[in-house]
Amino acid sequence: MVLNFFDQFMSPTHLGIPLIVLALSLPWVLFPTPSARWVNNRLLTLQGWFINRFTQQLLLPLNVGGHKWALLFTSLMVFLIMLNLLGLLPYTFTPTTQLSLNMGFAVPLWLATVIIGMRNQPTAALGHLLPEGTPILLIPVLIIIETISLFIRPLALGVRLTANLTAGHLLIQLIATAAFVLTPMMPTVAILTTAVLFLLTLLEVAVAMIQAYVFVLLLSLYLQENV
């Protein structure tokens, strides 16, 4: 049996229609909606507490002008968490393993922070390209380096999220395949491999949430430089 471990990252299609749209819309259906009752249930209370705590921590270093992004950042992080966690279920597709999708999130938001900085405080925004006290001979080189690092930021955001999730899914599939193959030959080793697979799955659940948080946190740091 020949297996291609990268087949799981191909966007599924049905009758020529890409199902990535369904995968992107499913998390919004699973979110609990607020009720008209005076007292919410435990799930809604936990969801509200989590969103409030995250918003407070995210906006703590930002000034009042950056608080307008609270709804966007919170919605993006919850959406990415749901996509990453749903991708860990069997026979599911993880859209965030696609670099094109992650770049579609990263580039417009990063570009919006840069445009805001150029519009509101162009001197300070351009001042980031040249550290204070730079020798005259190094000024052209440092401007080029800082400009390149500025344009690499959205690429780093997209690649970081894609690489971490892709590596985790590959490890899970490799260890699961090893446990399946070793079961008839060496049951003891297969049991140990299954235990490692269980621990790795728990780790991937944590990675799925952490990577979504890091993605939004870095965007907030880029915004902090420009507001």
mmCIF file of C-alpha atoms in Angstrom:
data_model
loop_
_atom_site.group_PDB
_atom_site.id
_atom_site.type_symbol
_atom_site.label_atom_id
_atom_site.label_comp_id
_atom_site.label_asym_id
_atom_site.label_seq_id
_atom_site.Cartn_x
_atom_site.Cartn_y
_atom_site.Cartn_z
ATOM 1 C CA MET A 1 0.000 0.000 0.000
ATOM 2 C CA VAL A 2 1.512 3.272 -1.144
ATOM 3 C CA LEU A 3 0.562 6.320 0.911
ATOM 4 C CA ASN A 4 1.118 9.943 0.078
ATOM 5 C CA PHE A 5 1.130 11.761 3.392
ATOM 6 C CA PHE A 6 0.565 15.110 1.703
ATOM 7 C CA ASP A 7 -2.772 14.094 0.178
ATOM 8 C CA GLN A 8 -4.520 15.218 3.370
ATOM 9 C CA PHE A 9 -3.542 18.830 2.613
ATOM 10 C CA MET A 10 -5.192 18.892 -0.821
ATOM 11 C CA SER A 11 -8.340 20.985 -0.984
ATOM 12 C CA PRO A 12 -11.259 18.532 -1.349
ATOM 13 C CA THR A 13 -13.704 18.942 -4.221
ATOM 14 C CA HIS A 14 -17.116 17.493 -5.007
ATOM 15 C CA LEU A 15 -18.387 17.571 -8.590
ATOM 16 C CA GLY A 16 -15.659 20.064 -9.358
ATOM 17 C CA ILE A 17 -16.777 22.403 -6.553
ATOM 18 C CA PRO A 18 -14.102 23.176 -3.902
ATOM 19 C CA LEU A 19 -15.344 22.306 -0.424
ATOM 20 C CA ILE A 20 -13.014 24.782 1.289
ATOM 21 C CA VAL A 21 -15.959 27.233 1.336
ATOM 22 C CA LEU A 22 -17.927 24.735 3.426
ATOM 23 C CA ALA A 23 -14.952 24.207 5.720
ATOM 24 C CA LEU A 24 -14.638 27.979 6.227
ATOM 25 C CA SER A 25 -18.341 28.481 6.944
ATOM 26 C CA LEU A 26 -18.775 25.535 9.331
ATOM 27 C CA PRO A 27 -17.128 27.182 12.402
ATOM 28 C CA TRP A 28 -19.640 30.044 12.343
ATOM 29 C CA VAL A 29 -22.507 27.545 12.508
ATOM 30 C CA LEU A 30 -21.050 25.889 15.614
ATOM 31 C CA PHE A 31 -20.745 29.091 17.640
ATOM 32 C CA PRO A 32 -23.391 29.295 20.402
ATOM 33 C CA THR A 33 -25.731 32.232 19.860
ATOM 34 C CA PRO A 34 -26.826 34.511 22.722
ATOM 35 C CA SER A 35 -30.263 33.811 24.150
ATOM 36 C CA ALA A 36 -32.993 36.213 25.235
ATOM 37 C CA ARG A 37 -32.923 34.890 28.800
ATOM 38 C CA TRP A 38 -31.643 36.933 31.715
ATOM 39 C CA VAL A 39 -29.172 34.210 32.688
ATOM 40 C CA ASN A 40 -27.049 32.490 30.031
ATOM 41 C CA ASN A 41 -26.071 28.830 30.094
ATOM 42 C CA ARG A 42 -22.586 27.654 31.052
ATOM 43 C CA LEU A 43 -21.316 27.481 27.471
ATOM 44 C CA LEU A 44 -22.296 31.060 26.680
ATOM 45 C CA THR A 45 -20.893 32.254 29.999
ATOM 46 C CA LEU A 46 -17.577 30.491 29.338
ATOM 47 C CA GLN A 47 -17.451 31.886 25.808
ATOM 48 C CA GLY A 48 -18.125 35.426 27.031
ATOM 49 C CA TRP A 49 -15.498 35.146 29.781
ATOM 50 C CA PHE A 50 -12.887 33.839 27.345
ATOM 51 C CA ILE A 51 -13.547 36.588 24.787
ATOM 52 C CA ASN A 52 -13.452 39.304 27.453
ATOM 53 C CA ARG A 53 -10.171 38.059 28.919
ATOM 54 C CA PHE A 54 -8.555 37.726 25.516
ATOM 55 C CA THR A 55 -9.688 41.196 24.444
ATOM 56 C CA GLN A 56 -8.326 42.745 27.641
ATOM 57 C CA GLN A 57 -4.927 41.083 27.242
ATOM 58 C CA LEU A 58 -4.730 41.900 23.542
ATOM 59 C CA LEU A 59 -5.609 45.577 23.866
ATOM 60 C CA LEU A 60 -3.556 46.195 26.999
ATOM 61 C CA PRO A 61 -0.482 47.630 25.170
ATOM 62 C CA LEU A 62 -2.576 49.542 22.598
ATOM 63 C CA ASN A 63 -3.802 53.092 22.951
ATOM 64 C CA VAL A 64 -7.415 54.117 22.486
ATOM 65 C CA GLY A 65 -7.056 54.379 18.710
ATOM 66 C CA GLY A 66 -6.164 50.699 18.441
ATOM 67 C CA HIS A 67 -9.237 49.586 20.398
ATOM 68 C CA LYS A 68 -11.299 49.889 17.214
ATOM 69 C CA TRP A 69 -9.655 46.659 16.072
ATOM 70 C CA ALA A 70 -10.911 44.674 19.080
ATOM 71 C CA LEU A 71 -13.866 43.075 17.303
ATOM 72 C CA LEU A 72 -11.815 42.163 14.236
ATOM 73 C CA PHE A 73 -8.943 40.629 16.195
ATOM 74 C CA THR A 74 -11.195 38.701 18.568
ATOM 75 C CA SER A 75 -13.338 37.327 15.734
ATOM 76 C CA LEU A 76 -10.238 36.335 13.769
ATOM 77 C CA MET A 77 -8.666 34.487 16.695
ATOM 78 C CA VAL A 78 -11.854 32.580 17.572
ATOM 79 C CA PHE A 79 -12.315 31.717 13.891
ATOM 80 C CA LEU A 80 -8.732 30.435 13.540
ATOM 81 C CA ILE A 81 -9.020 28.400 16.750
ATOM 82 C CA MET A 82 -12.182 26.714 15.506
ATOM 83 C CA LEU A 83 -10.634 25.974 12.101
ATOM 84 C CA ASN A 84 -7.502 24.504 13.668
ATOM 85 C CA LEU A 85 -9.402 22.377 16.187
ATOM 86 C CA LEU A 86 -11.924 21.072 13.661
ATOM 87 C CA GLY A 87 -9.006 20.069 11.445
ATOM 88 C CA LEU A 88 -7.840 17.632 14.130
ATOM 89 C CA LEU A 89 -10.999 15.556 13.795
ATOM 90 C CA PRO A 90 -10.785 12.419 11.628
ATOM 91 C CA TYR A 91 -11.683 12.733 7.940
ATOM 92 C CA THR A 92 -11.709 16.520 8.040
ATOM 93 C CA PHE A 93 -9.866 19.170 6.075
ATOM 94 C CA THR A 94 -7.870 21.959 7.725
ATOM 95 C CA PRO A 95 -8.074 25.141 5.615
ATOM 96 C CA THR A 96 -5.309 26.811 7.633
ATOM 97 C CA THR A 97 -2.764 24.332 6.259
ATOM 98 C CA GLN A 98 -3.107 26.177 2.944
ATOM 99 C CA LEU A 99 -0.521 28.945 2.609
ATOM 100 C CA SER A 100 -2.747 30.862 0.187
ATOM 101 C CA LEU A 101 -5.522 31.137 2.780
ATOM 102 C CA ASN A 102 -3.177 32.222 5.566
ATOM 103 C CA MET A 103 -1.578 34.805 3.297
ATOM 104 C CA GLY A 104 -5.076 36.009 2.465
ATOM 105 C CA PHE A 105 -5.547 36.703 6.180
ATOM 106 C CA ALA A 106 -2.074 38.111 6.814
ATOM 107 C CA VAL A 107 -1.425 40.429 3.861
ATOM 108 C CA PRO A 108 -4.571 42.618 3.996
ATOM 109 C CA LEU A 109 -4.411 43.049 7.793
ATOM 110 C CA TRP A 110 -0.684 43.818 7.761
ATOM 111 C CA LEU A 111 -1.176 46.245 4.875
ATOM 112 C CA ALA A 112 -3.993 47.953 6.774
ATOM 113 C CA THR A 113 -1.700 48.555 9.774
ATOM 114 C CA VAL A 114 0.994 50.008 7.493
ATOM 115 C CA ILE A 115 -1.487 52.288 5.714
ATOM 116 C CA ILE A 116 -2.845 53.518 9.037
ATOM 117 C CA GLY A 117 0.679 54.335 10.207
ATOM 118 C CA MET A 118 1.507 56.162 6.983
ATOM 119 C CA ARG A 119 -1.706 58.171 7.166
ATOM 120 C CA ASN A 120 -1.761 59.088 10.856
ATOM 121 C CA GLN A 121 1.941 59.482 11.665
ATOM 122 C CA PRO A 122 4.109 59.160 8.539
ATOM 123 C CA THR A 123 7.252 60.467 10.269
ATOM 124 C CA ALA A 124 7.110 57.874 13.036
ATOM 125 C CA ALA A 125 6.177 55.095 10.602
ATOM 126 C CA LEU A 126 9.120 55.848 8.345
ATOM 127 C CA GLY A 127 11.353 56.341 11.388
ATOM 128 C CA HIS A 128 11.146 52.601 12.090
ATOM 129 C CA LEU A 129 13.195 52.019 8.941
ATOM 130 C CA LEU A 130 16.229 53.798 10.414
ATOM 131 C CA PRO A 131 17.265 53.269 14.065
ATOM 132 C CA GLU A 132 18.441 56.326 15.941
ATOM 133 C CA GLY A 133 22.203 56.864 16.092
ATOM 134 C CA THR A 134 22.997 54.875 12.944
ATOM 135 C CA PRO A 135 26.392 55.719 11.364
ATOM 136 C CA ILE A 136 26.108 57.586 8.091
ATOM 137 C CA LEU A 137 27.814 54.844 6.068
ATOM 138 C CA LEU A 138 25.306 52.251 7.272
ATOM 139 C CA ILE A 139 22.176 54.297 6.584
ATOM 140 C CA PRO A 140 21.488 52.977 3.030
ATOM 141 C CA VAL A 141 22.149 49.371 4.068
ATOM 142 C CA LEU A 142 19.940 49.567 7.165
ATOM 143 C CA ILE A 143 17.092 51.191 5.250
ATOM 144 C CA ILE A 144 17.166 48.340 2.724
ATOM 145 C CA ILE A 145 17.329 45.692 5.483
ATOM 146 C CA GLU A 146 14.487 47.241 7.496
ATOM 147 C CA THR A 147 12.357 47.617 4.366
ATOM 148 C CA ILE A 148 12.875 43.960 3.496
ATOM 149 C CA SER A 149 12.050 42.919 7.063
ATOM 150 C CA LEU A 150 8.883 45.029 6.905
ATOM 151 C CA PHE A 151 7.664 43.295 3.747
ATOM 152 C CA ILE A 152 8.602 39.858 5.114
ATOM 153 C CA ARG A 153 6.206 40.240 8.052
ATOM 154 C CA PRO A 154 3.031 38.994 6.308
ATOM 155 C CA LEU A 155 4.985 36.116 4.754
ATOM 156 C CA ALA A 156 6.276 35.136 8.196
ATOM 157 C CA LEU A 157 2.737 35.241 9.602
ATOM 158 C CA GLY A 158 1.355 32.957 6.914
ATOM 159 C CA VAL A 159 4.292 30.549 6.820
ATOM 160 C CA ARG A 160 4.417 30.216 10.621
ATOM 161 C CA LEU A 161 0.774 29.177 10.862
ATOM 162 C CA THR A 162 0.978 26.871 7.842
ATOM 163 C CA ALA A 163 4.235 25.180 8.868
ATOM 164 C CA ASN A 164 3.212 24.485 12.460
ATOM 165 C CA LEU A 165 -0.125 22.952 11.544
ATOM 166 C CA THR A 166 1.295 20.995 8.610
ATOM 167 C CA ALA A 167 4.101 19.549 10.728
ATOM 168 C CA GLY A 168 1.672 18.520 13.448
ATOM 169 C CA HIS A 169 -0.679 16.780 11.031
ATOM 170 C CA LEU A 170 2.208 14.959 9.372
ATOM 171 C CA LEU A 171 3.518 13.720 12.724
ATOM 172 C CA ILE A 172 0.077 12.491 13.740
ATOM 173 C CA GLN A 173 -0.363 10.620 10.460
ATOM 174 C CA LEU A 174 3.135 9.108 10.608
ATOM 175 C CA ILE A 175 2.725 7.850 14.180
ATOM 176 C CA ALA A 176 -0.818 6.594 13.510
ATOM 177 C CA THR A 177 0.412 4.681 10.450
ATOM 178 C CA ALA A 178 3.276 3.199 12.485
ATOM 179 C CA ALA A 179 0.887 2.078 15.241
ATOM 180 C CA PHE A 180 -1.438 0.480 12.659
ATOM 181 C CA VAL A 181 1.417 -1.379 10.934
ATOM 182 C CA LEU A 182 3.024 -2.544 14.196
ATOM 183 C CA THR A 183 -0.191 -3.903 15.751
ATOM 184 C CA PRO A 184 -0.051 -7.438 14.206
ATOM 185 C CA MET A 185 3.745 -7.726 14.487
ATOM 186 C CA MET A 186 4.647 -6.091 17.820
ATOM 187 C CA PRO A 187 1.558 -5.339 19.923
ATOM 188 C CA THR A 188 3.545 -3.952 22.862
ATOM 189 C CA VAL A 189 5.356 -1.436 20.681
ATOM 190 C CA ALA A 190 2.054 -0.580 19.006
ATOM 191 C CA ILE A 191 0.479 0.210 22.394
ATOM 192 C CA LEU A 192 3.395 2.479 23.301
ATOM 193 C CA THR A 193 3.133 4.159 19.905
ATOM 194 C CA THR A 194 -0.587 4.709 20.470
ATOM 195 C CA ALA A 195 0.172 6.321 23.831
ATOM 196 C CA VAL A 196 2.650 8.642 22.115
ATOM 197 C CA LEU A 197 -0.022 9.415 19.509
ATOM 198 C CA PHE A 198 -2.491 10.364 22.247
ATOM 199 C CA LEU A 199 0.015 12.707 23.884
ATOM 200 C CA LEU A 200 0.893 14.228 20.515
ATOM 201 C CA THR A 201 -2.787 14.843 19.816
ATOM 202 C CA LEU A 202 -3.094 16.742 23.106
ATOM 203 C CA LEU A 203 -0.029 18.753 22.122
ATOM 204 C CA GLU A 204 -1.552 19.548 18.742
ATOM 205 C CA VAL A 205 -4.720 20.807 20.418
ATOM 206 C CA ALA A 206 -2.563 23.238 22.388
ATOM 207 C CA VAL A 207 -0.594 24.190 19.257
ATOM 208 C CA ALA A 208 -3.830 24.851 17.354
ATOM 209 C CA MET A 209 -4.931 27.385 19.971
ATOM 210 C CA ILE A 210 -1.489 28.899 20.550
ATOM 211 C CA GLN A 211 -0.812 29.483 16.861
ATOM 212 C CA ALA A 212 -4.122 31.294 16.423
ATOM 213 C CA TYR A 213 -3.282 33.479 19.421
ATOM 214 C CA VAL A 214 0.256 34.182 18.136
ATOM 215 C CA PHE A 215 -1.102 35.126 14.707
ATOM 216 C CA VAL A 216 -3.440 37.748 16.176
ATOM 217 C CA LEU A 217 -0.897 38.872 18.785
ATOM 218 C CA LEU A 218 1.706 39.676 16.122
ATOM 219 C CA LEU A 219 -0.900 41.612 14.149
ATOM 220 C CA SER A 220 -1.666 43.640 17.278
ATOM 221 C CA LEU A 221 2.035 44.357 17.740
ATOM 222 C CA TYR A 222 2.275 45.588 14.152
ATOM 223 C CA LEU A 223 -0.753 47.776 14.827
ATOM 224 C CA GLN A 224 0.859 49.101 18.017
ATOM 225 C CA GLU A 225 3.769 50.475 15.987
ATOM 226 C CA ASN A 226 1.436 52.460 13.740
ATOM 227 C CA VAL A 227 -1.200 53.937 16.053
#
